[in-house]
CSV table of C-alpha atoms in Angstrom, one decimal:
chain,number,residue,atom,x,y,z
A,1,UNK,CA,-55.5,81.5,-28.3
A,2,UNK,CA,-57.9,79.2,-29.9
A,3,UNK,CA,-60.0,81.3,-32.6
A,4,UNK,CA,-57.3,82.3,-35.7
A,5,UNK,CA,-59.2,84.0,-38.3
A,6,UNK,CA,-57.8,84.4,-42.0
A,7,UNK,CA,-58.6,87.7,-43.7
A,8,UNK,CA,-57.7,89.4,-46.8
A,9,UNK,CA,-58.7,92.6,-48.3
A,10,UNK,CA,-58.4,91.3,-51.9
A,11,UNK,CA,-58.9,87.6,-53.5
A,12,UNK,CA,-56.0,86.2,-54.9
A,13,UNK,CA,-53.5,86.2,-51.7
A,14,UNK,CA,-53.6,82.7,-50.7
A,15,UNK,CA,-56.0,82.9,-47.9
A,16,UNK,CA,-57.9,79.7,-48.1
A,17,UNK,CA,-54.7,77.7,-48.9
A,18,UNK,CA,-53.2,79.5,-46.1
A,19,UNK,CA,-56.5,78.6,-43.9
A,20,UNK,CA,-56.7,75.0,-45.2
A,21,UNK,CA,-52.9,73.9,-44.6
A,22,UNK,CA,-53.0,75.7,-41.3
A,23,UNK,CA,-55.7,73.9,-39.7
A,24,UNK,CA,-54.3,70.8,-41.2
A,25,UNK,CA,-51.1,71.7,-39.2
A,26,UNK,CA,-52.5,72.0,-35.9
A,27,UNK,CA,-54.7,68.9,-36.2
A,28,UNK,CA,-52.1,66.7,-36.6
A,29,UNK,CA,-51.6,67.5,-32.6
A,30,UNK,CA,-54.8,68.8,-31.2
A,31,UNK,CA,-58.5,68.9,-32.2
A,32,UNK,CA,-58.9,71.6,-34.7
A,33,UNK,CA,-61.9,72.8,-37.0
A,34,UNK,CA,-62.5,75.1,-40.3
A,35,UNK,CA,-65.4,77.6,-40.6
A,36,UNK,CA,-65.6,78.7,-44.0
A,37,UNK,CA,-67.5,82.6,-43.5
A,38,UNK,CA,-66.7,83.1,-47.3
A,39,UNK,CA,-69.7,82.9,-50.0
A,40,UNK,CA,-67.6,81.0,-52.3
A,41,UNK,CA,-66.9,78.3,-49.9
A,42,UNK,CA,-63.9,77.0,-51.5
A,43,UNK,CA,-63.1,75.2,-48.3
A,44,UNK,CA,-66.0,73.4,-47.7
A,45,UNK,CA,-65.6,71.9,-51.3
A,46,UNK,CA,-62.3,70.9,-50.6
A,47,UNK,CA,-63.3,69.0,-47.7
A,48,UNK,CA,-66.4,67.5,-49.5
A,49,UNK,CA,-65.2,66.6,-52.6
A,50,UNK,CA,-61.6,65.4,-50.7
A,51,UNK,CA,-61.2,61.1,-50.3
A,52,UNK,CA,-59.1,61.4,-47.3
A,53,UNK,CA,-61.0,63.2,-44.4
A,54,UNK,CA,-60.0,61.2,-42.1
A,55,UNK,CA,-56.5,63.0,-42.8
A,56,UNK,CA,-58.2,66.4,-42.7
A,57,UNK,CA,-59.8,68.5,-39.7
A,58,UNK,CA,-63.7,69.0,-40.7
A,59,UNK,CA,-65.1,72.1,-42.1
A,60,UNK,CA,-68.4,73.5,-41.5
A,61,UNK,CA,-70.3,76.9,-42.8
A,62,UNK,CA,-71.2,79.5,-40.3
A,63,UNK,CA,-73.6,80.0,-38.4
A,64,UNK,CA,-75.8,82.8,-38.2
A,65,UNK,CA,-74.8,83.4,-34.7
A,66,UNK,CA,-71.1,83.0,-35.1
A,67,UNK,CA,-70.4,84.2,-31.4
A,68,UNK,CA,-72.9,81.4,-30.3
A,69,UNK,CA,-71.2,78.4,-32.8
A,70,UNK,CA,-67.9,79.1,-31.7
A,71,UNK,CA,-69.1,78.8,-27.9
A,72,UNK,CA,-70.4,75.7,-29.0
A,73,UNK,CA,-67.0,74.2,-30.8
A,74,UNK,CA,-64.7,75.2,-28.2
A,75,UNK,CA,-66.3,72.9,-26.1
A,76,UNK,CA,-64.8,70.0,-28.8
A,77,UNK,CA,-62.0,71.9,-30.2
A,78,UNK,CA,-58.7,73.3,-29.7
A,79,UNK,CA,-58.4,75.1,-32.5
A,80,UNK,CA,-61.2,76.7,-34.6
A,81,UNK,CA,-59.8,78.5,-38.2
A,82,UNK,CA,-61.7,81.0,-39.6
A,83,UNK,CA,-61.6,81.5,-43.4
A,84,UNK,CA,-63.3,85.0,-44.4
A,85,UNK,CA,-64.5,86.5,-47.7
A,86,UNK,CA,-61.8,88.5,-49.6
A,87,UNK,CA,-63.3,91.9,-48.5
A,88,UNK,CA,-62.7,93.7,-45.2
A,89,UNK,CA,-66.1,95.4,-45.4
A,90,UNK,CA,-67.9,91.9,-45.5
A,91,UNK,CA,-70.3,91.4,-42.5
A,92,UNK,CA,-68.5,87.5,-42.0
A,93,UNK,CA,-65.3,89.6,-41.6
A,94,UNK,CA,-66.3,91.6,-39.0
A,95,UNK,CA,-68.2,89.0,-37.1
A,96,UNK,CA,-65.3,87.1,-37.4
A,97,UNK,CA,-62.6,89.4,-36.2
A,98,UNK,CA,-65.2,90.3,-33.5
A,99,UNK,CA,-64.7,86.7,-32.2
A,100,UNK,CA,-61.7,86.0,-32.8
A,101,UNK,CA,-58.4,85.5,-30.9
A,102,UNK,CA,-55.9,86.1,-33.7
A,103,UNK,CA,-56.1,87.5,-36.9
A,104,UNK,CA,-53.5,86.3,-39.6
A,105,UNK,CA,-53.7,88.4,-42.9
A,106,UNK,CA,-51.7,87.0,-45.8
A,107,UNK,CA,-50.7,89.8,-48.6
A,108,UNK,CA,-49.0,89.2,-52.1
A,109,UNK,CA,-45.6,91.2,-53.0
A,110,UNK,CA,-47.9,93.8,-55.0
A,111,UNK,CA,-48.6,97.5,-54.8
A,112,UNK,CA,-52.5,96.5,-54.6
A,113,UNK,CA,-52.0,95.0,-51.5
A,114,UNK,CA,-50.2,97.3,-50.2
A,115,UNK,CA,-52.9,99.7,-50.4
A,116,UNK,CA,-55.6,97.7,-49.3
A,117,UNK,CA,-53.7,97.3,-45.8
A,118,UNK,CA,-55.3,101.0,-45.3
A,119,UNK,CA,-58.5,99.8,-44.8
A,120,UNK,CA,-57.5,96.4,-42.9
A,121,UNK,CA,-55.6,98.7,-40.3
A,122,UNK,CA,-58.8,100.6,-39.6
A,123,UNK,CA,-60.7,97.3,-39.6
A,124,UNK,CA,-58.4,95.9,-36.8
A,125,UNK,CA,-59.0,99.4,-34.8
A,126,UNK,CA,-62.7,98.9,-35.4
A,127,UNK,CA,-62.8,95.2,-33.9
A,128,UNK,CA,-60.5,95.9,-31.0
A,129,UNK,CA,-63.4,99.0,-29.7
A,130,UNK,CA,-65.5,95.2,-28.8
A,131,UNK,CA,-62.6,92.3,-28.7
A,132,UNK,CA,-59.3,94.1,-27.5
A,133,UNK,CA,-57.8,91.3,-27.3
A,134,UNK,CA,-57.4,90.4,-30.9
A,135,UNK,CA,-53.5,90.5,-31.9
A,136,UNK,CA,-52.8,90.3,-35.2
A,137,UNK,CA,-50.1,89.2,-38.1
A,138,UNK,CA,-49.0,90.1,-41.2
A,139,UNK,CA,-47.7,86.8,-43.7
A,140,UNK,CA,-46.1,87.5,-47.4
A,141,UNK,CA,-48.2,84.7,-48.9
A,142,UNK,CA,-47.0,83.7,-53.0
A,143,UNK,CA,-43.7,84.8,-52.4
A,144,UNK,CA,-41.3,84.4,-55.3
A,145,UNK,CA,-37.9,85.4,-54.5
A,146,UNK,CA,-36.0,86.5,-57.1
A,147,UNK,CA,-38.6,89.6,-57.6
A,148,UNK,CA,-38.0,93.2,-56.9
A,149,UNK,CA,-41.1,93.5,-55.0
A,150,UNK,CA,-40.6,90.3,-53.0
A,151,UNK,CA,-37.2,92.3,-51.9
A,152,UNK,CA,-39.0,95.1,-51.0
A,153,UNK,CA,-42.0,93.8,-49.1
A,154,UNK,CA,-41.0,93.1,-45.8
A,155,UNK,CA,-39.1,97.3,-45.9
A,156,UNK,CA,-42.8,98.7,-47.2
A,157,UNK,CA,-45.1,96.3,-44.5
A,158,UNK,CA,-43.0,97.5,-41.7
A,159,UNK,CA,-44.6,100.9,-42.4
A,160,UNK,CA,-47.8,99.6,-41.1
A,161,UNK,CA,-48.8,99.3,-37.6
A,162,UNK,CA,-49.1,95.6,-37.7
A,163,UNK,CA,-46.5,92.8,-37.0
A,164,UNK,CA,-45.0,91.5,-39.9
A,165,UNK,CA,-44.1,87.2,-39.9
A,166,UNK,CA,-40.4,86.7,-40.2
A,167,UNK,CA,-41.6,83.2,-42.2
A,168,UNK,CA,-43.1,84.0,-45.8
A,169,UNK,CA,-44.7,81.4,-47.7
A,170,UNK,CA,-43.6,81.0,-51.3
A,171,UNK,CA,-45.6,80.0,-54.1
A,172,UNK,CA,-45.0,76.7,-54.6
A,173,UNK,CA,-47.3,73.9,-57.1
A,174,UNK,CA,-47.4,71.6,-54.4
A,175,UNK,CA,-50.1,74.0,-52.9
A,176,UNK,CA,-52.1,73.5,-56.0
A,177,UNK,CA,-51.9,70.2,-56.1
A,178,UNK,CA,-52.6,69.0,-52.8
A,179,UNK,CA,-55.8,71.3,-52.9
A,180,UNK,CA,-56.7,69.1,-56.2
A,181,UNK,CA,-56.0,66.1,-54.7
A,182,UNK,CA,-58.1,67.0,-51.8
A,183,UNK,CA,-55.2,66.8,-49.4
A,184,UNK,CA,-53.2,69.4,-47.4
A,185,UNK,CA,-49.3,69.6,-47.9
A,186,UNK,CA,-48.6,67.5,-45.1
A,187,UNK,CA,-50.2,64.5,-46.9
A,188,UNK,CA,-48.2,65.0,-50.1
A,189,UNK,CA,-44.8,63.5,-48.7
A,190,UNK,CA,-41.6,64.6,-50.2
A,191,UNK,CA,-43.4,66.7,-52.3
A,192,UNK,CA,-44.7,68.4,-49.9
A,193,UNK,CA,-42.0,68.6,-47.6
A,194,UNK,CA,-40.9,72.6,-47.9
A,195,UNK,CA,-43.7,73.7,-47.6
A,196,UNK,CA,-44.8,71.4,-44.5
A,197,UNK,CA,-41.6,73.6,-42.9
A,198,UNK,CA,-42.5,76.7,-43.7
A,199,UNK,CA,-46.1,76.4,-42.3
A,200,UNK,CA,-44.7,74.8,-39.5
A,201,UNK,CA,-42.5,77.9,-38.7
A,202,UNK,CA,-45.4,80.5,-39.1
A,203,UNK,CA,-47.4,78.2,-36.7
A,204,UNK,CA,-44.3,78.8,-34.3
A,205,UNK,CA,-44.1,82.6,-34.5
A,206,UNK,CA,-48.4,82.4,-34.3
A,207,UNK,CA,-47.8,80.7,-31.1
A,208,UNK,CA,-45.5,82.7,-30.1
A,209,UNK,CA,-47.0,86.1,-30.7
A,210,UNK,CA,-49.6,85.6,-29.3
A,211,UNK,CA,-48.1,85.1,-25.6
């Protein structure tokens, strides 16, 4: 598994944090590289405007011919992370999910998100008719604990036909601030220290699954 991509039916969920802290994750250990498919291209800023890249794994935009550019970058990378719009029905989605080895879908404790896993289920089905390879994963991203609908959300995503992460990431500042700071939550030392954990325990159940 070398191609993760990061999707998200809704903005909002975390996915860019999730895609940014991920990447940083794996290439602390092995070559890794972001392609930032989403219009907004929050994570190409954060690698341009960032005074530490040598701490971070480069970012590029993608390609036209996405199937062609990662052909290319496997040849140099381990790991390539793909960070989609926030829309299922976005052509980078489905190029992405077309190419991809893994997709990891991060969804707030909220009824809205809820719903939206609808049309990401029938997305999946859709990309598996040309890559049926492509195993996917649930995350409860912005967890706060102490909420009814936290409580509930592992219960109501079990409903779906995708796995569900036993790790959830919480919402924590020091995401916030190492995005600021142009860093990653590895870089952020004590500070960053639970949240370094938890993303290293997803990365272990990615790795995992997908065996």
């Amino acid at each position: 598994m070398s191609v993760i991509v990061l999707v998200g039916n809704k903005g909002g969920v975390g996915k860019t944090t999730l895609s940014l802290n991920l990447a940083a994750a794996f290439a602390r250990n092995e070559p890794t590289v972001i392609l930032d498919a989403d219009p907004q291209g929050s994570a190409l800023q954060w690698y341009a405007n960032s005074e530490y890249e040598e701490l971070l794994p480069p970012v590029f935009a993608t390609a036209a011919d996405l199937d062609a550019q990662v052909v290319d970058l496997q040849t140099r990378y381990r790991r390539i992370i793909i960070d989609c719009p926030p829309s299922i029905l976005a052509p980078q989605t489905h190029a992405a999910l077309r190419v991809g080895d893994f997709a990891l879908i991060p969804v707030q404790p909220s009824p809205l998100d809820l719903w939206a896993m609808v049309h990401l289920e029938r997305a999946l089905e859709q990309a598996r008719d040309v890559n049926p390879g492509l195993e996917a994963l649930l995350v409860i991203s912005q967890l706060e604990a102490r909420t009814t609908l936290s409580r509930l959300m592992p219960d109501a995503l079990a409903e779906l036909d995708i796995a569900v992460a036993a790790t959830a990431i919480r919402r924590r500042a020091v995401y916030r601030a190492s995005a600021l700071e142009g860093r990653s939550v590895f870089h952020m030392g004590r500070r960053g220290a639970a949240a370094a954990a938890e993303l290293d325990q997803l990365i272990s159940e990615v790795i995992t699954h997908d065996r």
